[in-house]
mmCIF file of C-alpha atoms in Angstrom:
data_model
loop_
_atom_site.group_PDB
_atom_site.id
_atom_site.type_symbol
_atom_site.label_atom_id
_atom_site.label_comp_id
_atom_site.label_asym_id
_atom_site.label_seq_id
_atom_site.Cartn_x
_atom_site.Cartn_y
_atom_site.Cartn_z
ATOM 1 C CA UNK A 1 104.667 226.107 56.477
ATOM 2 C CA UNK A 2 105.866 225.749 60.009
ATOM 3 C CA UNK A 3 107.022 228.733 62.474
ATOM 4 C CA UNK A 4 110.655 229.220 63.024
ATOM 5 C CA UNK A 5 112.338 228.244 65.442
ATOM 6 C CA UNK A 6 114.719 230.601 67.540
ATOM 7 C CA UNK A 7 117.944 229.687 65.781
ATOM 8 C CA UNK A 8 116.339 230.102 62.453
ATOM 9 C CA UNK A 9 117.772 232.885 60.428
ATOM 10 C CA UNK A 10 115.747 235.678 60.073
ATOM 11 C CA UNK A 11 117.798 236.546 56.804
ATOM 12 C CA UNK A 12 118.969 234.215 53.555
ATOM 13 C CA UNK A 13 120.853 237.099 52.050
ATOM 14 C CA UNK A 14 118.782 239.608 51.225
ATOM 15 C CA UNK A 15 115.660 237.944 51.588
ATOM 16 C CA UNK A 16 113.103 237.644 54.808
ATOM 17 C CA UNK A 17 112.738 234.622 56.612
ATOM 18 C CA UNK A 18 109.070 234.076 56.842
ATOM 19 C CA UNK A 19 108.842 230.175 57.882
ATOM 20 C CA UNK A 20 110.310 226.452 57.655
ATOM 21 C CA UNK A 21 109.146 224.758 54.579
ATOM 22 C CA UNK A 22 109.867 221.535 56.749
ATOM 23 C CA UNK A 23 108.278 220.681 60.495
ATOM 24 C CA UNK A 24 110.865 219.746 63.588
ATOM 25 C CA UNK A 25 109.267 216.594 63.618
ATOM 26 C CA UNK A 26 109.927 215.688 60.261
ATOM 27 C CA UNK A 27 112.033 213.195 58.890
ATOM 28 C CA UNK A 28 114.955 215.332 58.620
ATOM 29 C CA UNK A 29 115.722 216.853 55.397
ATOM 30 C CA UNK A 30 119.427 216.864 53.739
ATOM 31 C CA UNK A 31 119.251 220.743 54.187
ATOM 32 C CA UNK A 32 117.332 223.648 55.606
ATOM 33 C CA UNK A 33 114.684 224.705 53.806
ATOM 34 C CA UNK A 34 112.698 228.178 54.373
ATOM 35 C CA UNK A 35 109.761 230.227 52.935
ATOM 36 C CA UNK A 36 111.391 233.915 51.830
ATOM 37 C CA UNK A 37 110.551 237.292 50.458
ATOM 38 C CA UNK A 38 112.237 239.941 49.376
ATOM 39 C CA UNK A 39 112.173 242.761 51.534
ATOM 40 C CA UNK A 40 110.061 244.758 49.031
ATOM 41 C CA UNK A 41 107.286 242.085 49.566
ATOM 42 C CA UNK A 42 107.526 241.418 45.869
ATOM 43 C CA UNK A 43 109.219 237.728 45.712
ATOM 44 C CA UNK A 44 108.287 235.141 47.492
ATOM 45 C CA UNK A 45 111.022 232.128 47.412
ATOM 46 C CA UNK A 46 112.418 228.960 48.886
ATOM 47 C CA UNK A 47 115.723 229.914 50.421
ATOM 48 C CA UNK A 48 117.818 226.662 51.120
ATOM 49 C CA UNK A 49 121.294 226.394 53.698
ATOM 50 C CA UNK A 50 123.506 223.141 54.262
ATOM 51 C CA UNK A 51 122.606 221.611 57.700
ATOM 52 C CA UNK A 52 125.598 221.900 60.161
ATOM 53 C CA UNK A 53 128.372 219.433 59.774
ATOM 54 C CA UNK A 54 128.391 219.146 56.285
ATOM 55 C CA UNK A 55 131.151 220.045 54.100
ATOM 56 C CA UNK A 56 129.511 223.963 53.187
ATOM 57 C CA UNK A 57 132.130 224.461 50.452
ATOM 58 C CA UNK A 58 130.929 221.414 48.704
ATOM 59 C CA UNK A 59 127.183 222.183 49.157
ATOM 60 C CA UNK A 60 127.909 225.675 47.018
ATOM 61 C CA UNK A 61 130.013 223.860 44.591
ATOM 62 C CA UNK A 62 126.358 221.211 44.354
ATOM 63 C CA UNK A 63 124.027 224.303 44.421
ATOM 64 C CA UNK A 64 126.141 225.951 41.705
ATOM 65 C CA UNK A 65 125.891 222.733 39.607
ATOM 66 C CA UNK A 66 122.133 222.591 40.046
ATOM 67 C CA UNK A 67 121.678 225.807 39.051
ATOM 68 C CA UNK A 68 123.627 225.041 35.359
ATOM 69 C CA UNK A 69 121.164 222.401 35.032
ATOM 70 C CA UNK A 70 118.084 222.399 33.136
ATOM 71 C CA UNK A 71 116.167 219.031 33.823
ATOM 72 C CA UNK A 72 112.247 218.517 34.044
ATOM 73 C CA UNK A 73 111.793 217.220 37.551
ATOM 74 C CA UNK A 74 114.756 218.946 39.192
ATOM 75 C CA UNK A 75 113.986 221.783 41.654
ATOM 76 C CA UNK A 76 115.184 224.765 40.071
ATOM 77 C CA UNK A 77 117.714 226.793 41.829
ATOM 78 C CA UNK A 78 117.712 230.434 40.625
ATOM 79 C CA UNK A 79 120.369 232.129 42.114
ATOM 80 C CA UNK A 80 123.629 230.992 44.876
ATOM 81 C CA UNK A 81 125.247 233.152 47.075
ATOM 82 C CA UNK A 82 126.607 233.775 50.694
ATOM 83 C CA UNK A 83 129.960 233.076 51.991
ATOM 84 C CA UNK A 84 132.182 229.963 51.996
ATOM 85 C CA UNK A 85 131.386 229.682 55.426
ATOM 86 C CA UNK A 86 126.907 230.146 54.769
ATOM 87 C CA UNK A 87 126.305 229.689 51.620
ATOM 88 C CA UNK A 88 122.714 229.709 50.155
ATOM 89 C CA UNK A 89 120.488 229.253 46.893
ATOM 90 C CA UNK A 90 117.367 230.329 46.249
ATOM 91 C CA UNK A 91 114.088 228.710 44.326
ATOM 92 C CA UNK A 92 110.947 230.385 43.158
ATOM 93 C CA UNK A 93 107.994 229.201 45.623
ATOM 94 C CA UNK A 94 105.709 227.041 44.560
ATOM 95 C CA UNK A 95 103.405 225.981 47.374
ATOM 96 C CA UNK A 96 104.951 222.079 47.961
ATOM 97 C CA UNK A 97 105.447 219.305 50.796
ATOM 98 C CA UNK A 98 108.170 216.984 51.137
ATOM 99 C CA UNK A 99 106.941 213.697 50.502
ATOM 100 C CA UNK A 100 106.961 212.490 54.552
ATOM 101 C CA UNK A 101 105.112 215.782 55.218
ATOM 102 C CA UNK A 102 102.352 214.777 52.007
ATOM 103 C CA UNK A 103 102.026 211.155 54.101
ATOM 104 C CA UNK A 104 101.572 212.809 57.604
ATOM 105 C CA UNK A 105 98.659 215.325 55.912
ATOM 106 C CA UNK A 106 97.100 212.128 54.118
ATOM 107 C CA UNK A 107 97.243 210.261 57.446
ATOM 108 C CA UNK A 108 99.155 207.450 55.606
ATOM 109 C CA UNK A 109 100.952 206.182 52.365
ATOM 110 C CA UNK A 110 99.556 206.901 49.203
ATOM 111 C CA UNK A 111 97.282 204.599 47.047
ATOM 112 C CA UNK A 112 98.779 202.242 44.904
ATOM 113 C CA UNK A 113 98.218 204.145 41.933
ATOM 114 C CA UNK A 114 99.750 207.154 43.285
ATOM 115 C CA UNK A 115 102.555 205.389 44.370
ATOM 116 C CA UNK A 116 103.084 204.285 41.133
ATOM 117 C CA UNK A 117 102.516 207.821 39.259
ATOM 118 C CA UNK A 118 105.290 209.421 41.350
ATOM 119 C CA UNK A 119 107.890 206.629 41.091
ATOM 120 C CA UNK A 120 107.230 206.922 37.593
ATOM 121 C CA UNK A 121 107.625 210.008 37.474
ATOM 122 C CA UNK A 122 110.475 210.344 39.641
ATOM 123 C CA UNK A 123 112.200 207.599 37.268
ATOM 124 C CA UNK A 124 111.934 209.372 34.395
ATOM 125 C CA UNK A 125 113.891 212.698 35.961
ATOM 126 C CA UNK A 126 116.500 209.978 36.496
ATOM 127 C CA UNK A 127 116.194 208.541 32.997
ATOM 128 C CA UNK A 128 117.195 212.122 32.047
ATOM 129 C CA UNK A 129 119.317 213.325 34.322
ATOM 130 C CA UNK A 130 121.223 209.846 34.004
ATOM 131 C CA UNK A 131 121.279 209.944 30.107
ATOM 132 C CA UNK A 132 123.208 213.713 30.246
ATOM 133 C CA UNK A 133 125.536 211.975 32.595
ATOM 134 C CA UNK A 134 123.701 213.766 35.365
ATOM 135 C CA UNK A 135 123.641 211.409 38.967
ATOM 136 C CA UNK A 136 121.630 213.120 41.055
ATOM 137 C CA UNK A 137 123.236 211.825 44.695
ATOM 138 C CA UNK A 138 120.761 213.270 47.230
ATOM 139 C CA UNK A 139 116.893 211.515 46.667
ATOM 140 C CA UNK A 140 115.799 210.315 49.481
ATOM 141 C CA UNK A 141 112.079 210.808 50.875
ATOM 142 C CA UNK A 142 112.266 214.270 52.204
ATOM 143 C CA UNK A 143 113.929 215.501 49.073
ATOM 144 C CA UNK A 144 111.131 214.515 46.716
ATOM 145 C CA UNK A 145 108.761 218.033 47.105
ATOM 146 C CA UNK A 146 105.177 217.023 45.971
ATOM 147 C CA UNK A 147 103.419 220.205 44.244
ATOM 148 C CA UNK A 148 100.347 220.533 41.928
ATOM 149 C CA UNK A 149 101.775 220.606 38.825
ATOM 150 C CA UNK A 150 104.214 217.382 39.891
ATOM 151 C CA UNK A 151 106.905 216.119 41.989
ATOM 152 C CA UNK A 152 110.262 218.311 41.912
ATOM 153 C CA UNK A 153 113.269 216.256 42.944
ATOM 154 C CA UNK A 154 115.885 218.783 45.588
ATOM 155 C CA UNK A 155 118.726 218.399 47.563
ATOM 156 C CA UNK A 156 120.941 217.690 44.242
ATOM 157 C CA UNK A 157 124.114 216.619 45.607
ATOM 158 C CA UNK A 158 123.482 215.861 49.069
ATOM 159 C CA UNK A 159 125.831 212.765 49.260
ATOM 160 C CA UNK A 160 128.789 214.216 47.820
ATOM 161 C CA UNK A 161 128.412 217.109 49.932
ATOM 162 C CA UNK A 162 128.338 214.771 53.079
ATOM 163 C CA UNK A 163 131.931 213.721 52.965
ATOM 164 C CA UNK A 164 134.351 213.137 50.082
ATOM 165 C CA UNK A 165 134.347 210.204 47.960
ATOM 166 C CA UNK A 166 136.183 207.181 50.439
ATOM 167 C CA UNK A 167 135.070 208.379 53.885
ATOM 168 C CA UNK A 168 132.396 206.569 55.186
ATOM 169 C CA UNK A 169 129.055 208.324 55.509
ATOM 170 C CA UNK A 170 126.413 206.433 57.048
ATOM 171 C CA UNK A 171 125.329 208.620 60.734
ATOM 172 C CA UNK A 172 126.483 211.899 58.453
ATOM 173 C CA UNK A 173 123.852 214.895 58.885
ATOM 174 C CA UNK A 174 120.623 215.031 56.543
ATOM 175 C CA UNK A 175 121.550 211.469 54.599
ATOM 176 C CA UNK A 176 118.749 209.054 54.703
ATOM 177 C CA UNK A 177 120.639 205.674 55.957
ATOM 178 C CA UNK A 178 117.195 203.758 54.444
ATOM 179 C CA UNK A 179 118.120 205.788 50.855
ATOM 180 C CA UNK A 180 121.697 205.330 51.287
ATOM 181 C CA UNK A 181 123.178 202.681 48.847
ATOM 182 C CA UNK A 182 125.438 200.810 51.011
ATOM 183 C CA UNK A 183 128.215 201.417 48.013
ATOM 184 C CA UNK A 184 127.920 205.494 49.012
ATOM 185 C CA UNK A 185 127.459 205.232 52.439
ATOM 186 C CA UNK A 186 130.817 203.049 52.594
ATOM 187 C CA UNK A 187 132.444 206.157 50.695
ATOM 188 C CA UNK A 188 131.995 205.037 47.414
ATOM 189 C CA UNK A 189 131.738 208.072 44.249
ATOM 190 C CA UNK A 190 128.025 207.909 43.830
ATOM 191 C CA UNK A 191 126.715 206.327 40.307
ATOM 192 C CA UNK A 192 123.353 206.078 38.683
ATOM 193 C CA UNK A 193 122.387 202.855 40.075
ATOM 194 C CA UNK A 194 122.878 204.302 43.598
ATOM 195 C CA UNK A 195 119.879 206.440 42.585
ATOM 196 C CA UNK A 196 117.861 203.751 41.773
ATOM 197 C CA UNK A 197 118.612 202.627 44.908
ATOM 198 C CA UNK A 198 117.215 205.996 46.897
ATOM 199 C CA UNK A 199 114.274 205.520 44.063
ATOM 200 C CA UNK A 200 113.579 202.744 45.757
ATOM 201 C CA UNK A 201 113.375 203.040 49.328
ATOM 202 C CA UNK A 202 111.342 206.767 47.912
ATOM 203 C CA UNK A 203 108.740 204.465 46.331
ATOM 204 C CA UNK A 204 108.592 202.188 49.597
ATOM 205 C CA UNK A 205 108.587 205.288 51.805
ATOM 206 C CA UNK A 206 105.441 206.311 49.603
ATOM 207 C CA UNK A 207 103.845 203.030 49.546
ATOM 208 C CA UNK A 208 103.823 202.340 53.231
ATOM 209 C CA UNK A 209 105.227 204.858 55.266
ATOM 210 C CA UNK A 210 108.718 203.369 55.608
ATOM 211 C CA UNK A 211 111.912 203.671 53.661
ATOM 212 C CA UNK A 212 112.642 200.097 54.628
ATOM 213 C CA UNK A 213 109.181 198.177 55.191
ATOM 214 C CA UNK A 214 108.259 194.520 56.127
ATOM 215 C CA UNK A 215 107.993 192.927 52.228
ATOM 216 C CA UNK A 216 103.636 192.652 53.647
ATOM 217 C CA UNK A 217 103.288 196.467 54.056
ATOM 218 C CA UNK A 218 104.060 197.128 50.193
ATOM 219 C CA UNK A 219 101.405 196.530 47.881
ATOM 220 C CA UNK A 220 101.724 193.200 46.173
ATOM 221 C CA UNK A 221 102.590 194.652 42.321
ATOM 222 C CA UNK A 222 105.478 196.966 44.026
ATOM 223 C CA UNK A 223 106.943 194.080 46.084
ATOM 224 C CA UNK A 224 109.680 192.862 43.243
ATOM 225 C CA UNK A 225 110.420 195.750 42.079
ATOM 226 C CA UNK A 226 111.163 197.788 45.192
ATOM 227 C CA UNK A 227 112.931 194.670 46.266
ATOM 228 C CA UNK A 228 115.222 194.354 42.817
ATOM 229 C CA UNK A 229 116.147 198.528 43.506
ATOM 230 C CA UNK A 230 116.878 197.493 46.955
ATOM 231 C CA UNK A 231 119.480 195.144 46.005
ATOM 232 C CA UNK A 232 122.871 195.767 48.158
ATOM 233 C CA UNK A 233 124.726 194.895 44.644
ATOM 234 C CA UNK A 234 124.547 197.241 41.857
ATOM 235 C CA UNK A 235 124.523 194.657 39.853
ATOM 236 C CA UNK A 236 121.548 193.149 41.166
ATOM 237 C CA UNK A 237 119.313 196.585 40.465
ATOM 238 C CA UNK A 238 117.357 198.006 37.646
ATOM 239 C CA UNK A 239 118.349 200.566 35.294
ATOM 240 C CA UNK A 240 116.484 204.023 35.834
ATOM 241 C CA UNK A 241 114.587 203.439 32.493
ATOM 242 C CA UNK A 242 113.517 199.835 32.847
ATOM 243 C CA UNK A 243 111.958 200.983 36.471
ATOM 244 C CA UNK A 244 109.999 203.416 34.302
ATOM 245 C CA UNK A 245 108.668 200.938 31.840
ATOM 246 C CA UNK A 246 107.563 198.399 34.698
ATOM 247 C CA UNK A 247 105.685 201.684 36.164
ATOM 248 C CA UNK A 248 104.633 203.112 33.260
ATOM 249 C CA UNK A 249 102.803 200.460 31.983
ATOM 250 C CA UNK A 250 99.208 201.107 31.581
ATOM 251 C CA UNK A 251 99.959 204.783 33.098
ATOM 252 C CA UNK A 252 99.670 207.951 30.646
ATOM 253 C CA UNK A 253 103.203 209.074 32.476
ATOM 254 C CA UNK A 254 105.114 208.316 29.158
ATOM 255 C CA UNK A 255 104.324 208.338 25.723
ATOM 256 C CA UNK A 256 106.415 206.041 24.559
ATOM 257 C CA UNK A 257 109.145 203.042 26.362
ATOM 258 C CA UNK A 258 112.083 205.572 27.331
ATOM 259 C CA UNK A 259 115.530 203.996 27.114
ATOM 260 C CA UNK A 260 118.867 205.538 28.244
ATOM 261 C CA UNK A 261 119.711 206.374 24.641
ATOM 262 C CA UNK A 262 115.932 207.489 24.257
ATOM 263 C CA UNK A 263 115.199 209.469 27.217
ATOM 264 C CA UNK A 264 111.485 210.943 27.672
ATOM 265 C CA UNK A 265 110.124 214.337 27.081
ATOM 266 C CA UNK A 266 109.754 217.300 28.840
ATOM 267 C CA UNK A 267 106.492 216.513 29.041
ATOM 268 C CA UNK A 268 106.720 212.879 30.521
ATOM 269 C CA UNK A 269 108.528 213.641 33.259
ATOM 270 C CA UNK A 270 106.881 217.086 34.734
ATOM 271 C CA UNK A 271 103.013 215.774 34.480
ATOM 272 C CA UNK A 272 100.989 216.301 37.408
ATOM 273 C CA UNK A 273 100.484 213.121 39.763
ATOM 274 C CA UNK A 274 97.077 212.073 40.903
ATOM 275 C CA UNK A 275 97.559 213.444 45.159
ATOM 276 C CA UNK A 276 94.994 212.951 47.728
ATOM 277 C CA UNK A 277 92.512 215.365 48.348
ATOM 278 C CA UNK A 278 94.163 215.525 52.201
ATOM 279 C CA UNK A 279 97.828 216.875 50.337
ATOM 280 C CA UNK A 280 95.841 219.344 47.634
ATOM 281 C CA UNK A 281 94.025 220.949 50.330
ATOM 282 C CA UNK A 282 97.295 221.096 52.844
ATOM 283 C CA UNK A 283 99.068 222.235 49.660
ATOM 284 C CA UNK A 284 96.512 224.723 49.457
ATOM 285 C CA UNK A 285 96.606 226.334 53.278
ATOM 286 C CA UNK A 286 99.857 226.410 52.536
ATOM 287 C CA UNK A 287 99.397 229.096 49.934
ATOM 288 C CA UNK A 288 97.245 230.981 52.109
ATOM 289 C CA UNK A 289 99.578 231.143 54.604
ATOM 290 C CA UNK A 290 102.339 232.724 52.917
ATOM 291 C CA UNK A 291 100.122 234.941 50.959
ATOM 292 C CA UNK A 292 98.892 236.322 54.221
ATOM 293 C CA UNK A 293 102.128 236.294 56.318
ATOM 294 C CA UNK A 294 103.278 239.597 56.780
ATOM 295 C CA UNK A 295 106.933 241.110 56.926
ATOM 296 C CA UNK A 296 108.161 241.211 60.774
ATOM 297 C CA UNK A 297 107.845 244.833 61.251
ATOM 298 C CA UNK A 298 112.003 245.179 61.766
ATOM 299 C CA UNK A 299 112.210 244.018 58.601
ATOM 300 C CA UNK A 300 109.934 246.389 57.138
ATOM 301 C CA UNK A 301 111.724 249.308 59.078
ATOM 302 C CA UNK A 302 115.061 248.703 57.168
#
């Protein structure tokens, strides 16, 4: 929870602006992201805008499609509205961190176990989402929110909302050039294994800091596989499910070996991950922030 800045907007519809989900420092984000409430101080929400410069008719068009979908792992968006011209969409709030925010409260990249739990269980929201014909075009680090009860994938859409498909869009606002496949960035219509790609620079971003790391700063039984999902030919990368079943071994994140024609369970893909005691307790004065932020008191008056 970070304090607004002054060309924040104190309103996302008809809900409050009470703070940034997201620090300026941060590694930016593909869009804004606030803390909201109703003005009746009953709902608290994340309220989410397209960064300026992207395509805001397009970003609706995303919201509106992630709001029709229904997939363990996705952040849920509850409700879209505003204007062609600001349009917004609204989540309930659950206290979370981006995953670049998570490393910065840890002081570092996660353990090699937890690294391995979350690209897990990121892969299997893939395995899902890619088995409904679902490609999710938008993971990159700061999209992947890391809460208590698991990792909730955002910013559905993201590339396709950059620029059409066959304009370049590498240097485009809020894209992640190190979760960029270089297929999309050179305007390419974005496919599953251009997730796998972003799955991979997210599980080398989590592993040591870095979407694209030295091969020496990844822990020795990631180093193939991020390497294989980094592959600048599709070809060359793994499926969504076969990532799952080389991080899933040995791991209680799926009952069984999930396949594109046998994708997991609800219940494989929304388990909690095992975070640092550093993230639960930031995750945690999080909470207690926005349960003790107040309304501003013009808000209150109208």
């Amino acid at each position: 929870m970070e304090r607004l800045r002054h060309d924040d907007p104190p309103w996302t519809g008809p809900y409050i602006t009470l703070a940034r989900l997201d620090a300026e420092s941060e590694q930016a984000a593909p869009e804004r992201r606030f803390i909201g409430r109703s003005a009746d101080g009953d709902r608290t929400l994340l309220t989410r805008l397209p960064l300026p410069g992207t395509d805001p008719g397009r970003w609706a068009i995303e919201a509106e499609g992630a709001r029709r979908l229904s997939m363990p792992g996705f952040l849920p968006v509850e409700e879209v509205g505003g204007t062609g011209d600001l349009p917004w969409c609204t989540t309930p709030y659950t206290p979370a961190l981006s995953l670049p925010a998570a490393l910065r409260a840890n002081g570092g990249p996660l353990s090699e176990p937890a690294a391995r739990a979350l690209g897990a269980a990121l892969a299997a929201t893939l395995v899902t989402a890619h088995a409904h014909g679902v490609t999710h075009a938008g993971l990159s680090p700061a999209a992947v929110l890391l809460t208590v009860e698991g990792p909730r994938v955002s910013c559905f859409g993201a590339v396709r909302a950059a620029a059409p498909d066959g304009e370049p869009r590498s240097g485009l606002p809020g894209l992640d050039s190190g979760s960029l496949a270089p297929e999309q960035a050179s305007g390419g219509r974005p496919r599953p294994l251009g997730d796998v790609y972003a799955l991979g620079a997210v599980l080398a971003h989590a592993s040591s800091g870095h979407t694209v790391p030295e091969s020496r700063e990844l822990p020795t039984s990631l180093r193939a596989l991020i390497s294989a999902c980094l592959s600048r030919d599709p070809a060359g990368r793994p499926q969504a499910h076969e990532v799952l079943a080389h991080l899933g071994h040995g791991t209680s994140t799926a009952a069984h070996t999930p396949t594109a024609a046998h994708p997991p369970t609800a219940l494989d893909t929304v388990a909690p991950i095992p975070l640092p005691a550093a993230v639960i307790a930031a995750l945690a004065r999080q909470s207690a922030q926005v349960l003790a932020a107040e309304l501003p008191t013009s808000a209150a008056l109208d």
